[in-house]
Each structure stands twice: as C-alpha cells, then as structure tokens.
mmCIF file of C-alpha atoms in Angstrom:
data_model
loop_
_atom_site.group_PDB
_atom_site.id
_atom_site.type_symbol
_atom_site.label_atom_id
_atom_site.label_comp_id
_atom_site.label_asym_id
_atom_site.label_seq_id
_atom_site.Cartn_x
_atom_site.Cartn_y
_atom_site.Cartn_z
ATOM 1 C CA MET A 22 18.129 -9.680 22.096
ATOM 2 C CA LYS A 23 13.756 -9.659 22.400
ATOM 3 C CA HIS A 24 11.395 -9.532 19.438
ATOM 4 C CA LEU A 25 10.460 -5.800 18.611
ATOM 5 C CA GLY A 26 6.684 -6.859 19.216
ATOM 6 C CA THR A 27 7.302 -8.481 22.864
ATOM 7 C CA VAL A 28 9.133 -5.565 23.568
ATOM 8 C CA LEU A 29 6.539 -3.225 22.782
ATOM 9 C CA ILE A 30 4.267 -4.861 24.974
ATOM 10 C CA PHE A 31 5.215 -3.002 27.755
ATOM 11 C CA THR A 32 5.136 0.231 26.333
ATOM 12 C CA GLY A 33 1.374 0.454 28.259
ATOM 13 C CA SER A 34 -0.713 2.106 24.989
ATOM 14 C CA LEU A 35 -2.013 -1.286 23.459
ATOM 15 C CA LEU A 36 -5.513 -0.086 24.494
ATOM 16 C CA LEU A 37 -5.001 2.934 22.098
ATOM 17 C CA SER A 38 -5.826 3.303 18.569
ATOM 18 C CA ALA A 39 -3.242 6.189 18.432
ATOM 19 C CA CYS A 40 -0.475 7.733 20.954
ATOM 20 C CA GLY A 41 0.467 10.964 21.428
ATOM 21 C CA PHE A 42 3.316 11.979 19.496
ATOM 22 C CA SER A 43 6.199 14.710 20.745
ATOM 23 C CA SER A 44 7.621 16.560 18.477
ATOM 24 C CA LEU A 45 11.045 17.045 19.393
ATOM 25 C CA PRO A 46 14.068 16.607 16.615
ATOM 26 C CA ASP A 47 17.019 15.585 19.601
ATOM 27 C CA ASP A 48 15.238 13.201 21.792
ATOM 28 C CA LEU A 49 12.091 11.538 19.757
ATOM 29 C CA HIS A 50 10.379 9.492 22.052
ATOM 30 C CA ALA A 51 12.501 9.440 25.550
ATOM 31 C CA ASP A 52 9.319 10.480 27.192
ATOM 32 C CA GLU A 53 6.519 9.913 25.102
ATOM 33 C CA LYS A 54 5.136 7.629 27.631
ATOM 34 C CA GLU A 55 4.904 10.053 29.928
ATOM 35 C CA LYS A 56 3.382 12.688 28.056
ATOM 36 C CA THR A 57 0.285 10.384 26.943
ATOM 37 C CA SER A 58 -1.962 11.591 29.529
ATOM 38 C CA GLN A 59 -4.473 9.384 31.227
ATOM 39 C CA SER A 60 -7.259 11.633 29.416
ATOM 40 C CA SER A 61 -6.089 10.810 26.181
ATOM 41 C CA ALA A 62 -6.193 7.217 26.911
ATOM 42 C CA GLU A 63 -9.839 7.435 27.669
ATOM 43 C CA THR A 64 -10.665 9.187 24.510
ATOM 44 C CA SER A 65 -11.358 7.128 21.698
ATOM 45 C CA LEU A 66 -10.054 7.595 18.202
ATOM 46 C CA GLU A 67 -13.822 7.591 17.112
ATOM 47 C CA SER A 68 -14.329 10.988 19.772
ATOM 48 C CA ARG A 69 -10.764 12.685 18.008
ATOM 49 C CA GLN A 70 -11.997 12.173 14.501
ATOM 50 C CA ASP A 71 -15.859 13.323 15.302
ATOM 51 C CA ALA A 72 -13.764 16.440 16.644
ATOM 52 C CA ARG A 73 -11.861 17.309 13.643
ATOM 53 C CA SER A 74 -14.930 15.968 11.415
ATOM 54 C CA GLY A 75 -15.672 19.897 10.652
ATOM 55 C CA ASP A 76 -12.302 21.094 11.006
ATOM 56 C CA SER A 77 -10.980 22.452 7.050
ATOM 57 C CA SER A 78 -7.650 22.208 8.201
ATOM 58 C CA LEU A 79 -6.820 18.695 8.732
ATOM 59 C CA SER A 80 -5.943 18.579 5.315
ATOM 60 C CA GLU A 81 -3.807 21.608 5.496
ATOM 61 C CA SER A 82 -2.147 20.572 8.274
ATOM 62 C CA PHE A 83 0.425 18.354 6.677
ATOM 63 C CA SER A 84 3.266 19.413 4.407
ATOM 64 C CA ASP A 85 4.050 18.780 0.685
ATOM 65 C CA LEU A 86 7.411 16.072 0.314
ATOM 66 C CA HIS A 87 8.994 18.151 -2.503
ATOM 67 C CA SER A 88 12.887 18.795 -1.688
ATOM 68 C CA PHE A 89 14.149 15.938 1.027
ATOM 69 C CA GLU A 90 16.690 13.253 1.280
ATOM 70 C CA ALA A 91 15.893 10.210 3.352
ATOM 71 C CA THR A 92 17.899 7.007 4.270
ATOM 72 C CA THR A 93 15.864 3.597 5.162
ATOM 73 C CA VAL A 94 16.221 1.439 7.594
ATOM 74 C CA THR A 95 18.466 -1.137 5.061
ATOM 75 C CA GLY A 96 20.671 2.290 4.332
ATOM 76 C CA ASP A 97 18.820 2.717 0.665
ATOM 77 C CA HIS A 98 18.246 6.328 -0.324
ATOM 78 C CA PHE A 99 14.783 7.637 -0.979
ATOM 79 C CA SER A 100 13.803 11.247 -2.570
ATOM 80 C CA PRO A 101 10.944 12.991 -4.089
ATOM 81 C CA GLU A 102 11.661 11.150 -7.418
ATOM 82 C CA ASP A 103 10.922 8.298 -6.028
ATOM 83 C CA PHE A 104 7.082 9.299 -5.826
ATOM 84 C CA ALA A 105 6.903 8.906 -9.434
ATOM 85 C CA GLU A 106 6.622 5.148 -8.954
ATOM 86 C CA ALA A 107 2.655 5.283 -8.217
ATOM 87 C CA ASP A 108 0.031 7.602 -8.725
ATOM 88 C CA VAL A 109 -0.451 8.063 -5.055
ATOM 89 C CA THR A 110 1.984 6.787 -2.594
ATOM 90 C CA ALA A 111 1.084 6.396 1.608
ATOM 91 C CA ILE A 112 3.036 7.145 4.124
ATOM 92 C CA ASN A 113 2.722 5.068 7.249
ATOM 93 C CA ILE A 114 4.317 7.126 9.708
ATOM 94 C CA TRP A 115 4.606 5.148 13.010
ATOM 95 C CA SER A 116 7.103 4.244 16.419
ATOM 96 C CA THR A 117 8.625 1.326 17.635
ATOM 97 C CA THR A 118 7.246 2.721 21.036
ATOM 98 C CA CYS A 119 3.364 2.926 19.360
ATOM 99 C CA GLY A 120 1.577 -0.327 20.407
ATOM 100 C CA PRO A 121 -1.137 0.372 18.073
ATOM 101 C CA CYS A 122 1.603 1.341 15.071
ATOM 102 C CA VAL A 123 3.130 -2.139 15.941
ATOM 103 C CA ARG A 124 -0.367 -4.260 16.168
ATOM 104 C CA GLU A 125 -1.716 -3.315 12.712
ATOM 105 C CA MET A 126 1.647 -3.854 10.668
ATOM 106 C CA PRO A 127 0.819 -7.734 9.677
ATOM 107 C CA GLU A 128 -2.612 -6.254 8.402
ATOM 108 C CA LEU A 129 -1.209 -3.160 6.681
ATOM 109 C CA ALA A 130 1.673 -5.205 4.823
ATOM 110 C CA GLU A 131 -1.070 -7.934 3.658
ATOM 111 C CA TYR A 132 -3.521 -4.872 2.379
ATOM 112 C CA ALA A 133 -0.449 -3.169 0.950
ATOM 113 C CA GLY A 134 0.193 -6.865 -1.335
ATOM 114 C CA THR A 135 -3.077 -6.115 -2.692
ATOM 115 C CA LEU A 136 -2.851 -3.016 -4.192
ATOM 116 C CA PRO A 137 -2.177 -2.217 -7.852
ATOM 117 C CA GLU A 138 1.053 -0.998 -9.488
ATOM 118 C CA ASN A 139 0.021 2.613 -9.487
ATOM 119 C CA LEU A 140 -0.597 2.447 -5.814
ATOM 120 C CA ARG A 141 2.035 2.180 -2.941
ATOM 121 C CA ILE A 142 2.485 2.174 0.890
ATOM 122 C CA ILE A 143 5.763 2.689 2.771
ATOM 123 C CA THR A 144 6.412 3.506 6.244
ATOM 124 C CA TRP A 145 8.478 5.423 7.974
ATOM 125 C CA CYS A 146 9.920 4.499 11.625
ATOM 126 C CA VAL A 147 10.429 8.013 13.107
ATOM 127 C CA ASP A 148 12.634 6.546 16.137
ATOM 128 C CA ALA A 149 14.264 4.015 13.900
ATOM 129 C CA ASN A 150 17.709 5.698 14.880
ATOM 130 C CA ILE A 151 17.303 6.201 18.488
ATOM 131 C CA SER A 152 14.964 2.965 19.686
ATOM 132 C CA ALA A 153 16.450 0.635 22.078
ATOM 133 C CA THR A 154 14.700 -1.768 19.327
ATOM 134 C CA GLY A 155 15.760 0.226 16.733
ATOM 135 C CA THR A 156 17.893 -2.672 14.910
ATOM 136 C CA GLU A 157 14.990 -5.139 14.856
ATOM 137 C CA ILE A 158 12.949 -3.355 12.431
ATOM 138 C CA GLU A 159 14.218 -4.622 9.178
ATOM 139 C CA LYS A 160 13.629 -7.804 10.811
ATOM 140 C CA PHE A 161 10.533 -6.969 12.176
ATOM 141 C CA MET A 162 8.825 -6.097 8.874
ATOM 142 C CA ASN A 163 10.257 -8.846 7.324
ATOM 143 C CA GLU A 164 8.485 -11.297 9.605
ATOM 144 C CA CYS A 165 5.427 -9.140 8.744
ATOM 145 C CA GLY A 166 5.516 -9.809 5.468
ATOM 146 C CA PHE A 167 5.959 -5.947 4.423
ATOM 147 C CA HIS A 168 8.732 -5.686 2.084
ATOM 148 C CA ASP A 169 8.904 -1.778 0.686
ATOM 149 C CA VAL A 170 10.472 1.025 1.670
ATOM 150 C CA THR A 171 10.546 1.872 5.422
ATOM 151 C CA LEU A 172 11.989 4.938 5.932
ATOM 152 C CA ALA A 173 14.703 5.791 9.189
ATOM 153 C CA PHE A 174 15.425 9.673 8.374
ATOM 154 C CA GLY A 175 14.582 12.348 6.240
ATOM 155 C CA ASP A 176 15.623 16.161 5.953
ATOM 156 C CA GLY A 177 14.062 19.034 4.663
ATOM 157 C CA ASP A 178 10.338 18.820 3.722
ATOM 158 C CA MET A 179 10.200 15.561 5.604
ATOM 159 C CA GLN A 180 11.337 17.219 9.033
ATOM 160 C CA VAL A 181 8.324 19.715 8.654
ATOM 161 C CA LEU A 182 5.917 16.771 8.202
ATOM 162 C CA TYR A 183 8.053 15.388 11.698
ATOM 163 C CA SER A 184 7.088 18.630 13.357
ATOM 164 C CA GLN A 185 3.040 19.178 12.610
ATOM 165 C CA LEU A 186 2.386 15.338 13.731
ATOM 166 C CA MET A 187 0.376 14.868 16.865
ATOM 167 C CA TYR A 188 -0.196 11.372 16.892
ATOM 168 C CA THR A 189 1.248 7.784 16.017
ATOM 169 C CA PRO A 190 0.102 6.242 13.456
ATOM 170 C CA THR A 191 -0.409 8.664 11.389
ATOM 171 C CA THR A 192 -0.686 8.088 7.586
ATOM 172 C CA VAL A 193 -0.273 10.415 4.436
ATOM 173 C CA PHE A 194 -0.990 10.587 1.115
ATOM 174 C CA PHE A 195 1.104 11.726 -1.974
ATOM 175 C CA ASP A 196 1.059 12.276 -5.791
ATOM 176 C CA ALA A 197 3.494 11.227 -8.134
ATOM 177 C CA LYS A 198 4.876 14.715 -7.435
ATOM 178 C CA GLY A 199 5.088 14.866 -3.840
ATOM 179 C CA ASN A 200 2.159 16.508 -3.347
ATOM 180 C CA LEU A 201 -0.418 16.315 -0.502
ATOM 181 C CA VAL A 202 -3.699 14.587 -2.176
ATOM 182 C CA ALA A 203 -6.585 13.309 0.139
ATOM 183 C CA GLU A 204 -7.017 13.383 3.625
ATOM 184 C CA PRO A 205 -4.796 11.908 6.147
ATOM 185 C CA LEU A 206 -5.250 9.100 8.176
ATOM 186 C CA ILE A 207 -4.939 9.598 12.265
ATOM 187 C CA GLY A 208 -4.626 6.215 14.178
ATOM 188 C CA ALA A 209 -5.349 2.479 13.564
ATOM 189 C CA GLY A 210 -8.538 1.030 12.120
ATOM 190 C CA ASN A 211 -9.811 -1.067 9.459
ATOM 191 C CA ILE A 212 -6.705 -0.898 7.059
ATOM 192 C CA ALA A 213 -8.404 -2.156 4.004
ATOM 193 C CA GLU A 214 -11.768 -0.050 4.352
ATOM 194 C CA ARG A 215 -9.736 3.369 5.375
ATOM 195 C CA TYR A 216 -6.783 2.674 3.143
ATOM 196 C CA SER A 217 -9.050 2.322 0.209
ATOM 197 C CA MET A 218 -11.095 4.917 0.771
ATOM 198 C CA GLN A 219 -8.606 7.341 0.773
ATOM 199 C CA PHE A 220 -6.825 5.896 -2.317
ATOM 200 C CA GLU A 221 -10.167 6.065 -4.256
ATOM 201 C CA ALA A 222 -10.430 9.888 -2.758
ATOM 202 C CA ALA A 223 -6.611 10.790 -3.536
ATOM 203 C CA LEU A 224 -7.392 9.071 -7.648
ATOM 204 C CA GLU A 225 -10.665 11.000 -8.029
ATOM 205 C CA GLN A 226 -8.550 14.190 -6.815
ATOM 206 C CA LEU A 227 -6.059 13.436 -9.611
ATOM 207 C CA GLY A 228 -8.714 12.603 -12.078
ATOM 208 C CA ILE A 229 -7.624 9.144 -12.641
ATOM 209 C CA GLU A 230 -9.383 6.120 -13.184
ATOM 210 C CA PRO A 231 -9.206 3.521 -10.709
ATOM 211 C CA ALA A 232 -7.047 0.383 -11.410
ATOM 212 C CA PRO A 233 -9.895 -2.517 -12.370
ATOM 213 C CA GLN A 234 -9.964 -5.385 -9.734
#
C-alpha cells in the first residue's frame, strides 16, 4: 500500500493552506475535491483571515465539548474527562484528503513535543473511518513523530462541532472542562508562532500564568 503522504500528493490541493470542508455526516469527503472551487484555490489563507478578522462570531462558531464519547485511531476511548489532563488542549482537525493538513503534521508533532505539561495538542482525523488510507493513519502519525491522541470518531458535541467546520485544518482550543477558549486557527501556517500565540491567549483568558521556558 502506498504511504499516506504519497497518496495525498494527488489531491490537487497542495497549493492551498486550507481545504474546503464538506459537512456531510454520511459521506465525509467523497466529493470534497469537486466542492473545492477554483476561486477558493486562488484565494490565500491570509485573505480569508482578513475577511473574518472583524467578525466577532468567529469565536462563537464552534461548540464546547461537554458531552461526547470518542474513539481513537488505535481503538482507545477519549471523553470530556480527558481534557482535565491539561489546562489547555488544542484539537487539530484534519483529513487525509487535505494536502496542507498532511504537510504540516511533522511540524505540528515537533512543536507538540516542546509544550509544557499543562498544554496539549491532540488531533482529529475526520475521515479516518472512511478514507482509503485510513489504515495508514497510525503509521503516518508515528513517522511524523506525533504520539499523542488522534481521534477517529466522536458522537454528541463532537458531531455538533463537526457540522460547524468549513475548512481543514482547523484547530480549536479547550480548557480543562471542555470549554472553548481563545480563537480557532483556520488553515496551515507557522505552527510555533500561531499556536504559541493562541495558547498564551487561552491561558490569559483562564487567568493561568504560562509555565517558565
């Protein structure tokens, strides 16, 4: 079987920093490439963010995660109680058909390894259960050096969050009780700079002093 990254090279999205997301619970990404229009391919992530920069609804466009049960790509379970393991948990939401998502994963893994114990990054591969390369996800993540949780499916509030997605990758930040904190990150970019800024904003919002470097 071809390596996950090799298969994804043919998605036609390699020049994008974010991929259009089709919110179809029964057919997650079957026609995602068809729904990504030429105009979106020519629009940079920066212009999307500029257009949303004055929109106060951005932080309100995603739901808290208080009630759900999730499974991981390794068959383990993840629930709201697991948020208590860190003051802030970032969930990087991606798909195997999203070139920018895949390309940034080694950088994300490297950055995750530098975080203090009270900050955490996990990922959610939203097409893990239906992708042609789904069985390669665990291997791919290990090769990238990412060894924390990668979710494959979740019900309840996770399905609500799923229905609100417009692009992958999208990263949302939650406190120890599953409440949304800080602003989400839409699209790929400089991992260390962007994530550090949002983690800092989340800690400030929670009134928690950052851990010493």
